[in-house]
Short mmCIF file of C-alpha atoms in Angstrom, two decimals:
data_model
loop_
_atom_site.label_atom_id
_atom_site.label_comp_id
_atom_site.label_asym_id
_atom_site.label_seq_id
_atom_site.Cartn_x
_atom_site.Cartn_y
_atom_site.Cartn_z
CA MET B 1 59.16 126.23 131.48
CA PRO B 2 59.80 126.88 127.90
CA ASP B 3 57.18 126.22 125.41
CA ALA B 4 59.60 124.51 122.97
CA VAL B 5 60.37 122.01 125.37
CA ALA B 6 56.71 121.39 126.70
CA ALA B 7 55.85 121.55 122.83
CA VAL B 8 58.47 118.30 121.87
CA ALA B 9 57.15 116.54 125.12
CA LEU B 10 53.54 116.70 123.95
CA ALA B 11 54.61 115.45 120.56
CA TRP B 12 56.46 112.38 122.14
CA ALA B 13 53.49 111.90 124.90
CA THR B 14 51.23 111.66 121.61
CA LEU B 15 53.40 108.97 119.67
CA LEU B 16 53.36 107.29 123.49
CA VAL B 17 49.51 107.10 123.07
CA LEU B 18 49.76 105.45 119.77
CA GLY B 19 52.10 103.32 120.65
CA GLY B 20 49.51 102.08 123.87
CA GLY B 21 46.95 102.00 121.09
CA VAL B 22 49.51 99.38 119.33
CA VAL B 23 49.42 97.44 122.64
CA LEU B 24 45.81 97.61 123.04
CA LEU B 25 45.37 95.83 119.58
CA ARG B 26 47.68 93.37 119.93
CA SER B 27 46.53 92.09 123.32
CA HIS B 28 44.45 88.70 122.49
CA ASP B 29 42.81 88.21 126.15
CA THR B 30 40.64 90.13 128.44
CA LEU B 31 43.71 90.83 130.82
CA HIS B 32 45.90 91.71 128.31
CA ARG B 33 43.67 94.27 127.55
CA VAL B 34 42.71 95.45 130.56
CA LEU B 35 46.79 96.01 131.30
CA ALA B 36 46.79 97.62 128.02
CA LEU B 37 44.29 100.30 128.98
CA ASP B 38 45.65 101.10 132.20
CA VAL B 39 49.13 101.87 130.59
CA LEU B 40 46.92 103.74 127.98
CA VAL B 41 45.07 106.01 130.77
CA SER B 42 48.48 106.25 132.16
CA ILE B 43 49.86 107.79 129.04
CA VAL B 44 46.82 110.20 128.70
CA VAL B 45 47.69 111.59 131.93
CA ALA B 46 51.13 112.38 131.21
CA LEU B 47 49.42 113.92 127.92
CA LEU B 48 47.01 115.77 129.84
CA THR B 49 49.81 116.67 132.48
CA ILE B 50 52.18 118.26 129.80
CA LEU B 51 49.40 119.89 127.78
CA SER B 52 48.55 121.83 131.20
CA TYR B 53 52.47 122.76 131.22
CA LEU B 54 51.92 124.10 127.49
CA ARG B 55 49.12 126.08 127.86
CA ASP B 56 50.14 127.22 131.56
CA VAL B 57 46.51 126.49 133.01
CA SER B 58 45.55 123.95 135.73
CA TYR B 59 42.07 122.27 134.04
CA TYR B 60 43.61 119.71 132.22
CA LEU B 61 45.20 118.22 135.41
CA ASP B 62 41.59 118.21 136.93
CA ALA B 63 40.51 115.91 133.91
CA ALA B 64 43.56 113.99 134.30
CA LEU B 65 42.57 113.07 137.93
CA ALA B 66 39.30 111.95 136.63
CA LEU B 67 40.41 109.87 133.87
CA ALA B 68 42.85 108.36 136.58
CA LEU B 69 40.04 107.80 138.89
CA LEU B 70 37.99 106.16 136.53
CA SER B 71 40.82 104.00 134.96
CA PHE B 72 41.74 102.72 138.89
CA VAL B 73 37.85 101.77 139.46
CA ALA B 74 37.26 100.25 136.08
CA THR B 75 40.52 98.55 136.24
CA LEU B 76 39.73 96.71 139.45
CA VAL B 77 35.79 95.94 138.57
CA ALA B 78 37.07 94.39 135.35
CA VAL B 79 39.43 92.12 136.95
CA ARG B 80 36.96 91.42 139.69
CA HIS B 81 34.74 90.28 136.72
CA LEU B 82 37.26 88.08 135.33
CA THR B 83 38.24 86.09 138.53
CA ARG B 84 34.97 85.74 139.60
CA GLY B 85 34.24 82.33 141.00
CA ILE B 86 37.95 81.33 141.55
CA PRO B 87 38.61 80.48 144.84
CA SER B 88 41.70 82.49 146.27
CA MET H 1 69.19 132.65 137.17
CA ILE H 2 66.89 130.70 139.24
CA GLU H 3 64.31 130.95 136.51
CA SER H 4 66.69 129.41 133.86
CA ALA H 5 67.98 126.62 136.24
CA LEU H 6 64.31 125.66 136.93
CA ASP H 7 63.99 124.96 133.32
CA VAL H 8 66.42 123.27 132.42
CA LEU H 9 65.32 121.03 135.43
CA GLY H 10 62.29 120.70 134.44
CA ALA H 11 63.30 119.53 130.73
CA GLY H 12 65.54 116.84 132.33
CA VAL H 13 62.71 115.55 134.07
CA LEU H 14 60.34 115.78 131.77
CA GLY H 15 62.43 114.13 129.28
CA LEU H 16 63.49 111.40 131.87
CA GLY H 17 59.98 110.87 132.25
CA LEU H 18 58.82 110.29 129.00
CA LEU H 19 61.98 108.16 128.36
CA LEU H 20 60.76 106.02 131.03
CA ALA H 21 57.37 105.36 129.29
CA THR H 22 58.82 104.91 126.16
CA ILE H 23 61.13 101.87 127.43
CA GLY H 24 58.18 100.58 129.37
CA LEU H 25 55.68 100.48 126.31
CA TYR H 26 58.44 98.95 124.21
CA GLY H 27 59.00 96.20 127.01
CA LEU H 28 55.04 96.17 127.00
CA LEU H 29 55.23 95.52 122.95
CA ARG H 30 58.22 92.76 123.53
CA MET H 31 57.25 90.69 126.13
CA PRO H 32 54.86 87.49 125.60
CA ASP H 33 54.18 86.95 129.18
CA ILE H 34 51.94 88.62 131.47
CA PHE H 35 53.86 88.73 134.31
CA ASP H 36 56.93 90.40 132.30
CA GLN H 37 54.14 92.74 130.83
CA LEU H 38 53.44 94.26 134.33
CA HIS H 39 56.64 94.72 135.11
CA ALA H 40 57.07 97.08 132.15
CA ALA H 41 53.75 98.22 132.06
CA GLY H 42 54.65 99.42 136.24
CA LEU H 43 57.28 101.23 134.43
CA VAL H 44 54.65 103.25 132.63
CA THR H 45 51.92 103.66 135.13
CA GLY H 46 54.14 104.22 137.94
CA PRO H 47 57.59 106.11 137.87
CA ALA H 48 57.17 107.66 134.43
CA VAL H 49 53.76 109.74 135.09
CA LEU H 50 54.99 110.86 138.62
CA VAL H 51 58.69 112.28 136.91
CA ILE H 52 56.39 113.70 134.54
CA LEU H 53 54.10 115.59 137.02
CA LEU H 54 57.16 116.06 139.25
CA ALA H 55 57.69 118.55 136.00
CA SER H 56 55.12 120.49 137.20
CA VAL H 57 57.33 122.36 139.77
CA SER H 58 59.14 124.34 136.85
CA THR H 59 56.15 125.64 135.40
CA GLY H 60 56.08 128.27 138.70
CA SER H 61 52.53 128.44 138.86
CA ALA H 62 50.44 127.73 141.82
CA ASP H 63 47.53 126.06 140.44
CA ILE H 64 49.71 123.42 138.34
CA VAL H 65 51.79 122.45 141.34
CA THR H 66 48.40 122.10 143.22
CA SER H 67 46.86 120.18 141.12
CA ALA H 68 49.65 118.19 139.53
CA ALA H 69 50.26 117.07 143.34
CA LEU H 70 47.33 116.00 143.89
CA VAL H 71 47.21 113.71 140.99
CA PHE H 72 50.64 112.48 142.20
CA VAL H 73 49.25 111.56 145.05
CA PHE H 74 46.56 109.63 143.77
CA VAL H 75 48.66 107.66 141.30
CA LEU H 76 51.17 106.70 143.65
CA VAL H 77 48.16 105.41 145.92
CA THR H 78 46.14 103.77 142.83
CA ALA H 79 49.17 102.43 140.20
CA PRO H 80 50.54 99.92 142.51
CA LEU H 81 47.03 98.82 143.58
CA ALA H 82 45.91 98.27 140.28
CA GLY H 83 49.18 96.59 138.98
CA HIS H 84 48.93 94.37 141.89
CA THR H 85 45.20 93.48 141.28
CA ILE H 86 45.96 92.55 137.67
CA ALA H 87 49.03 90.31 138.73
CA ARG H 88 46.66 88.51 141.51
CA ALA H 89 44.36 88.02 138.66
CA ALA H 90 46.63 86.30 136.33
CA TRP H 91 48.00 84.14 139.24
CA LEU H 92 44.55 83.25 139.74
CA LEU H 93 44.04 82.32 136.14
CA ALA H 94 47.07 80.51 135.80
CA GLY H 95 46.35 78.46 138.93
CA ALA H 96 43.33 77.64 137.44
CA ASP H 97 44.91 76.52 134.42
CA ASP H 98 47.36 74.47 136.62
CA ASP H 99 44.13 72.47 137.64
CA ASP H 100 43.19 71.82 134.33
CA ALA H 101 46.19 69.40 133.95
CA SER H 102 45.65 67.72 137.26
CA PRO H 103 43.82 64.19 137.72
CA GLY H 104 40.41 64.27 136.42
CA ALA H 105 41.07 66.62 133.61
CA PRO H 106 41.00 65.90 129.73
CA PRO H 107 44.37 64.19 128.87
CA ARG H 108 46.87 66.41 127.61
CA ALA H 109 49.53 66.18 125.20
CA ASP H 110 49.48 62.44 124.24
CA SER H 111 53.09 60.88 123.08
CA LEU H 112 54.22 60.98 119.47
CA SER H 113 54.98 57.39 119.17
CA GLY H 114 54.97 56.24 115.46
CA ASP H 115 57.50 55.60 112.73
CA GLY H 116 56.57 58.29 110.38
CA MET H 117 57.29 61.79 110.71
CA ARG H 118 56.41 63.43 113.78
CA THR H 119 54.13 66.14 112.88
CA LEU H 120 52.46 68.89 115.53
CA VAL H 121 49.79 70.71 113.73
CA ALA H 122 48.46 74.03 115.44
CA TYR H 123 44.26 74.00 114.91
CA ASP H 124 42.16 77.00 116.31
CA GLY H 125 39.12 76.50 113.71
CA SER H 126 40.11 79.38 111.75
CA ASP H 127 40.40 79.06 107.63
CA ALA H 128 44.32 79.74 108.03
CA ALA H 129 44.29 76.52 110.30
CA LYS H 130 41.69 74.73 108.26
CA ARG H 131 44.29 75.16 105.36
CA ALA H 132 47.02 74.02 107.54
CA LEU H 133 45.08 70.88 108.39
CA GLY H 134 44.31 69.65 105.12
CA VAL H 135 48.07 70.07 104.46
CA ALA H 136 48.87 67.84 107.71
CA ALA H 137 46.38 65.26 106.17
CA GLN H 138 48.02 65.19 103.17
CA LEU H 139 51.41 64.71 105.05
CA ALA H 140 49.53 61.90 106.88
CA ALA H 141 48.27 60.46 103.72
CA SER H 142 52.35 60.02 103.11
CA GLY H 143 52.94 58.58 106.25
CA ALA H 144 53.52 61.33 109.02
CA ASP H 145 51.77 60.96 112.32
CA ILE H 146 49.97 63.74 113.45
CA ALA H 147 49.47 65.78 116.81
CA VAL H 148 46.79 68.26 116.31
CA ALA H 149 47.31 71.24 119.20
CA ASN H 150 44.45 73.71 120.11
CA VAL H 151 45.09 76.24 122.32
CA ALA H 152 41.83 77.97 124.27
CA PRO H 153 42.32 81.21 125.06
CA PRO H 154 43.22 81.60 128.41
CA LEU H 155 39.88 81.64 130.59
CA GLY H 156 37.66 84.51 129.08
CA GLU H 157 35.01 82.42 130.80
CA PRO H 158 34.43 82.67 134.36
CA ASP H 159 32.10 79.18 134.22
CA PHE H 160 35.22 77.40 133.41
CA ALA H 161 37.31 79.09 135.98
CA GLY H 162 34.81 78.17 138.58
CA SER H 163 35.07 74.29 137.84
CA PRO H 164 38.38 73.47 135.94
CA GLU H 165 38.05 69.88 135.84
CA VAL H 166 35.24 70.34 133.10
CA GLU H 167 36.45 69.80 129.73
CA ASP H 168 36.06 72.93 127.58
CA PRO H 169 33.60 72.31 125.30
CA GLU H 170 34.97 74.56 122.37
CA GLN H 171 37.93 72.94 122.60
CA GLU H 172 36.98 69.19 122.27
CA MET H 173 34.71 70.54 119.43
CA LEU H 174 37.31 71.70 117.71
CA LEU H 175 39.88 68.59 118.21
CA ALA H 176 36.95 66.16 117.51
CA GLU H 177 36.90 68.38 114.17
CA ALA H 178 40.56 68.06 113.59
CA ARG H 179 40.75 63.95 114.51
CA SER H 180 38.06 63.34 111.73
CA GLU H 181 39.81 65.57 109.03
CA VAL H 182 43.28 63.47 109.80
CA ALA H 183 41.13 60.29 109.92
CA ARG H 184 40.04 60.76 106.13
CA SER H 185 43.60 59.93 105.43
CA GLY H 186 43.52 56.71 107.23
CA THR H 187 45.66 57.70 110.45
CA ALA H 188 44.70 58.80 113.75
CA ALA H 189 45.92 61.78 115.12
CA VAL H 190 46.93 62.51 118.94
CA THR H 191 45.33 65.75 120.51
CA VAL H 192 47.37 68.19 122.52
CA ARG H 193 45.00 70.55 124.92
CA ARG H 194 46.56 73.66 125.96
CA ARG H 195 45.43 77.04 127.54
CA GLY H 196 47.03 80.49 127.35
CA ASP H 197 49.20 82.65 124.86
CA ALA H 198 48.98 81.03 121.59
CA VAL H 199 52.74 81.42 120.52
CA THR H 200 54.01 80.61 123.98
CA GLU H 201 51.67 77.42 124.39
CA LEU H 202 52.67 76.26 120.88
CA LEU H 203 56.23 76.81 121.32
CA ALA H 204 55.86 74.98 124.87
CA ALA H 205 54.09 72.03 123.35
CA ALA H 206 56.56 71.64 120.59
CA GLU H 207 59.52 71.41 123.29
CA GLU H 208 57.22 68.64 124.82
CA LEU H 209 56.87 66.43 121.75
CA GLU H 210 59.68 67.42 119.88
CA PRO H 211 58.26 67.29 116.56
CA GLU H 212 60.38 67.12 113.34
CA LEU H 213 57.86 69.49 111.52
CA ILE H 214 55.45 71.87 112.98
CA VAL H 215 52.79 73.04 110.59
CA VAL H 216 50.98 76.32 111.20
CA GLY H 217 48.17 78.59 109.04
CA SER H 218 48.93 81.97 107.97
CA ARG H 219 46.07 84.61 107.78
CA GLY H 220 48.48 86.07 104.83
CA ARG H 221 49.46 89.09 106.78
CA GLY H 222 52.18 91.41 105.27
CA PRO H 223 55.49 91.99 107.41
CA LEU H 224 54.12 95.34 108.60
CA THR H 225 50.47 94.29 109.86
CA ALA H 226 52.36 91.27 111.32
CA ALA H 227 54.72 93.45 113.24
CA LEU H 228 52.27 95.59 114.58
CA LEU H 229 49.44 93.22 115.59
CA GLY H 230 51.32 89.88 115.69
CA SER H 231 51.21 86.92 113.92
CA VAL H 232 51.18 83.49 115.54
CA SER H 233 52.96 82.07 112.40
CA ALA H 234 55.40 84.09 112.11
CA ALA H 235 56.13 84.08 115.85
CA VAL H 236 56.23 80.37 116.18
CA ALA H 237 58.41 80.24 112.49
CA GLY H 238 61.19 82.16 114.52
CA ARG H 239 61.34 80.88 117.45
CA ALA H 240 60.35 77.35 117.25
CA ASN H 241 62.71 74.23 117.80
CA ALA H 242 61.60 72.53 114.74
CA PRO H 243 61.25 73.62 110.69
CA VAL H 244 57.48 75.31 110.66
CA LEU H 245 55.16 74.66 108.06
CA VAL H 246 53.66 77.72 106.94
CA VAL H 247 50.70 77.43 105.02
CA GLY H 248 49.57 81.22 103.64
CA PRO H 249 46.22 81.67 101.86
CA THR H 250 47.21 80.87 98.47
CA ALA H 251 49.42 77.83 99.23
CA VAL H 252 48.58 74.41 97.39
CA LEU H 253 50.58 71.38 98.04
CA GLY H 254 52.28 70.74 94.62
CA GLU H 255 53.28 67.37 92.99
CA GLY H 256 56.96 68.34 92.23
CA PRO H 257 59.94 68.27 94.40
CA ILE H 258 60.97 70.11 97.81
CA VAL H 259 62.77 73.31 96.78
CA VAL H 260 65.34 74.48 98.91
CA GLY H 261 67.50 77.92 98.39
CA VAL H 262 70.87 77.76 99.69
CA ASP H 263 73.45 80.72 99.71
CA GLY H 264 76.45 79.41 101.32
CA SER H 265 75.47 80.59 105.18
CA GLU H 266 75.34 78.06 107.53
CA ALA H 267 72.06 79.11 108.32
CA SER H 268 71.07 77.84 104.47
CA LEU H 269 72.93 74.90 104.67
CA ASP H 270 70.83 73.99 107.86
CA ALA H 271 67.66 74.50 105.64
CA ALA H 272 68.69 72.29 103.03
CA ARG H 273 69.58 69.48 105.81
CA ALA H 274 65.79 70.00 107.20
CA ALA H 275 64.79 69.84 103.46
CA ALA H 276 66.97 66.60 102.91
CA ARG H 277 65.35 65.11 105.88
CA LEU H 278 61.34 65.95 104.94
CA ASP H 279 62.66 64.47 101.60
CA ARG H 280 63.30 61.14 103.44
CA SER H 281 59.73 60.99 104.80
CA LEU H 282 57.79 62.10 101.84
CA GLY H 283 59.82 61.10 99.09
CA ARG H 284 59.29 63.89 96.58
CA GLY H 285 62.60 64.71 95.41
CA LEU H 286 65.00 67.28 96.70
CA GLU H 287 65.45 70.70 94.23
CA VAL H 288 68.78 72.75 96.06
CA VAL H 289 68.67 75.95 94.23
CA HIS H 290 71.40 78.26 94.70
CA SER H 291 70.53 81.92 92.67
CA TYR H 292 72.86 84.81 92.33
CA THR H 293 73.09 88.29 90.99
CA LEU H 294 76.04 89.00 88.71
CA ARG H 295 78.29 91.46 91.02
CA PRO H 296 77.93 94.76 89.42
CA ILE H 297 81.39 95.99 88.70
CA PRO H 298 81.97 99.78 87.69
CA GLY H 299 83.20 100.41 84.28
CA ALA H 300 82.76 96.51 83.26
CA SER H 301 80.30 97.48 80.71
CA ALA H 302 83.19 99.02 78.32
CA VAL H 303 85.20 95.98 78.22
CA PRO H 304 82.80 93.01 77.62
CA GLU H 305 85.57 90.28 77.84
CA ALA H 306 86.07 91.31 81.10
CA ARG H 307 82.86 91.22 81.72
CA ALA H 308 82.15 87.50 80.68
CA GLU H 309 85.39 86.50 82.36
CA LEU H 310 83.84 87.64 85.69
CA ALA H 311 80.48 85.97 85.03
CA GLN H 312 82.55 83.08 84.57
CA VAL H 313 84.18 83.60 87.73
CA ASP H 314 80.84 83.88 89.72
CA GLU H 315 79.04 80.96 87.70
CA GLN H 316 82.00 78.96 88.82
CA ARG H 317 81.90 79.89 92.20
CA ALA H 318 78.09 79.19 92.13
CA GLU H 319 78.61 75.79 91.17
CA GLU H 320 81.59 75.26 93.47
CA LEU H 321 78.92 75.96 96.38
CA LEU H 322 76.21 74.04 95.23
CA ALA H 323 78.73 70.68 94.69
CA GLY H 324 79.57 71.51 98.26
CA VAL H 325 76.15 71.34 99.59
CA ALA H 326 75.49 68.68 97.24
CA ASP H 327 78.14 66.33 99.01
CA ALA H 328 77.43 67.63 102.36
CA LEU H 329 73.85 66.63 101.96
CA GLY H 330 74.51 63.01 100.14
CA VAL H 331 72.41 64.45 97.30
CA PRO H 332 73.34 63.46 93.84
CA ARG H 333 74.84 66.77 91.59
CA GLU H 334 71.86 66.61 88.92
CA ALA H 335 69.11 67.78 92.04
CA THR H 336 71.01 71.07 92.32
CA GLN H 337 70.84 73.89 90.11
CA THR H 338 71.55 77.73 89.89
CA VAL H 339 69.57 80.18 88.88
CA ARG H 340 71.11 83.57 87.65
CA ASN H 341 70.52 87.13 87.42
CA GLY H 342 67.59 86.54 90.34
CA SER H 343 67.01 88.50 93.47
CA GLU H 344 66.86 85.27 95.75
CA PRO H 345 63.16 85.55 96.70
CA ALA H 346 61.94 86.45 93.07
CA ALA H 347 63.83 83.61 91.90
CA LEU H 348 63.11 80.92 94.23
CA LEU H 349 59.20 81.83 94.07
CA GLY H 350 59.57 81.68 90.30
CA LEU H 351 61.10 78.28 90.27
CA ALA H 352 58.73 76.76 92.88
CA ARG H 353 55.76 78.02 90.90
CA ASP H 354 57.78 76.18 87.56
CA LEU H 355 58.48 72.96 89.17
CA ASP H 356 55.20 73.17 90.87
CA ALA H 357 57.06 72.54 94.23
CA THR H 358 55.44 70.24 97.02
CA LEU H 359 57.27 72.55 99.44
CA LEU H 360 59.58 75.83 99.42
CA VAL H 361 62.38 75.47 102.53
CA VAL H 362 64.29 78.72 103.58
CA ALA H 363 66.18 79.34 106.79
CA SER H 364 65.08 82.20 109.29
CA ARG H 365 67.73 84.52 110.72
CA GLY H 366 65.45 84.63 113.80
CA ARG H 367 64.85 88.24 113.46
CA GLY H 368 62.23 89.62 115.70
CA ALA H 369 58.94 91.20 114.12
CA VAL H 370 59.69 94.49 114.42
CA ARG H 371 62.91 94.29 113.09
CA ALA H 372 61.90 91.96 110.28
CA ALA H 373 59.32 94.35 109.27
CA LEU H 374 61.90 97.39 109.00
CA LEU H 375 64.98 95.53 107.84
CA GLY H 376 63.32 93.22 105.65
CA SER H 377 62.90 89.78 106.57
CA PHE H 378 63.81 86.90 103.43
CA SER H 379 61.47 84.13 105.16
CA MET H 380 58.50 86.77 105.45
CA SER H 381 59.04 88.31 101.62
CA ILE H 382 58.65 84.33 100.50
CA LEU H 383 55.81 83.77 102.95
CA ALA H 384 53.80 86.40 101.29
CA ASP H 385 53.46 85.13 98.10
CA ALA H 386 54.31 81.47 97.70
CA PRO H 387 52.58 79.17 95.59
CA CYS H 388 53.19 76.57 97.98
CA PRO H 389 53.42 76.17 101.66
CA VAL H 390 56.65 77.44 102.78
CA VAL H 391 59.16 75.51 105.28
CA VAL H 392 60.71 78.00 107.60
CA VAL H 393 63.99 77.04 109.76
CA PRO H 394 64.29 78.47 112.85
CA PRO H 395 67.69 79.02 114.54
CA GLY H 396 66.10 77.16 117.29
CA ALA H 397 65.36 74.28 114.81
CA ARG H 398 69.47 73.75 114.05
CA ALA H 399 70.87 73.94 117.24
CA SER H 400 68.80 70.71 118.49
CA SER H 401 68.48 68.63 115.09
CA PRO H 402 71.16 66.16 114.60
CA GLY H 403 72.84 66.11 111.22
#
């Protein structure tokens, strides 16, 4: 992959991270925040993926995997806590 | 050959992924409801990330492709699961909300049934809301019927979720506070209990009660901050079914007339009608203002006579416009005046200050928050530094209101 393409993609993804930050700041209750964080982590995973394309090394993808795992567990736990005590 | 084809493919797939993520993020910013937001978020957490991971094939590095495949499978499995969990939680929490309204729960939305101007006030205990309540109490003193609405946060505390029939003590406290504040003006306020997103619930309460005026406090955030962080007052003012009285941080109810700006557009005429209705309830007098700037004509400065003539034409046009508005409203011609050479916000604000206006009435074009911040919103710029409370007449208030 040409470096220029990866560099542009990296810049774009960085802007998206900022956008995700805005979504997080705007969210006004816990559930919205959980959703915003889930999306933000997804964008960071995409960012790390593009970084690994740009640098041509695979370590960043491992970091992305770890981050995605943490985010998944965190989402489940946060939602579990939120809905505690509600009969389903 | 194959290499360059892979490059193009990789760039295309990467671009597609980023585009999907951008669209999803935009949807997330624009949609108010959690279920709608989940749809947009699903685009980012699922397809966007997966497509970006697919682009790894074009790097041609075995390391990267293997790692990417691993992340791909993981995201493929977890993204829908996470989305489902959040959706289920939102569903359960919303279900608990519905129970709130069932028998045994605190009574909701008493109806507004007096003869006075039906007024809905949003109250959440904040300084801005206290100011709004103060203004509402003053309106009540001049005979308005007040309903106080409080929107509790959507079940942050699991204790309430477990026992939905229990009243939210904080909500009750806030509403009692609001009731006693209104009671000082000698009238009793009805109360509206809601739970969920402030803007959505306030608009829903307004649909139910069909008030003639909605009063909200504004924290005084500028247009840009409001667009980024969200402004309840701006969102309500743009989408409500009734004129919205926005009480800014420095606004005080004056002793003078109600000032309304008209520019000849249908929207501004409707704002003038709304102002006339408010005047009938409040009896403070009405001041219809038309401000205009002389048209800049290239070369006109060289011929003073022509310039004077053009100025006269402009003036005549303004006079005709105001005469038309006065006729349409059935107000005496003396209640109107023109301000020349004023850019509109500055002219209106200056006049409101000079007349010690009770209220300033403007039309809202109903632009969304982002577009308003980028393109400039007339009502927002007025709101930012008005000396008195500002009534914004949203497009929705015009459609439903009779003459």
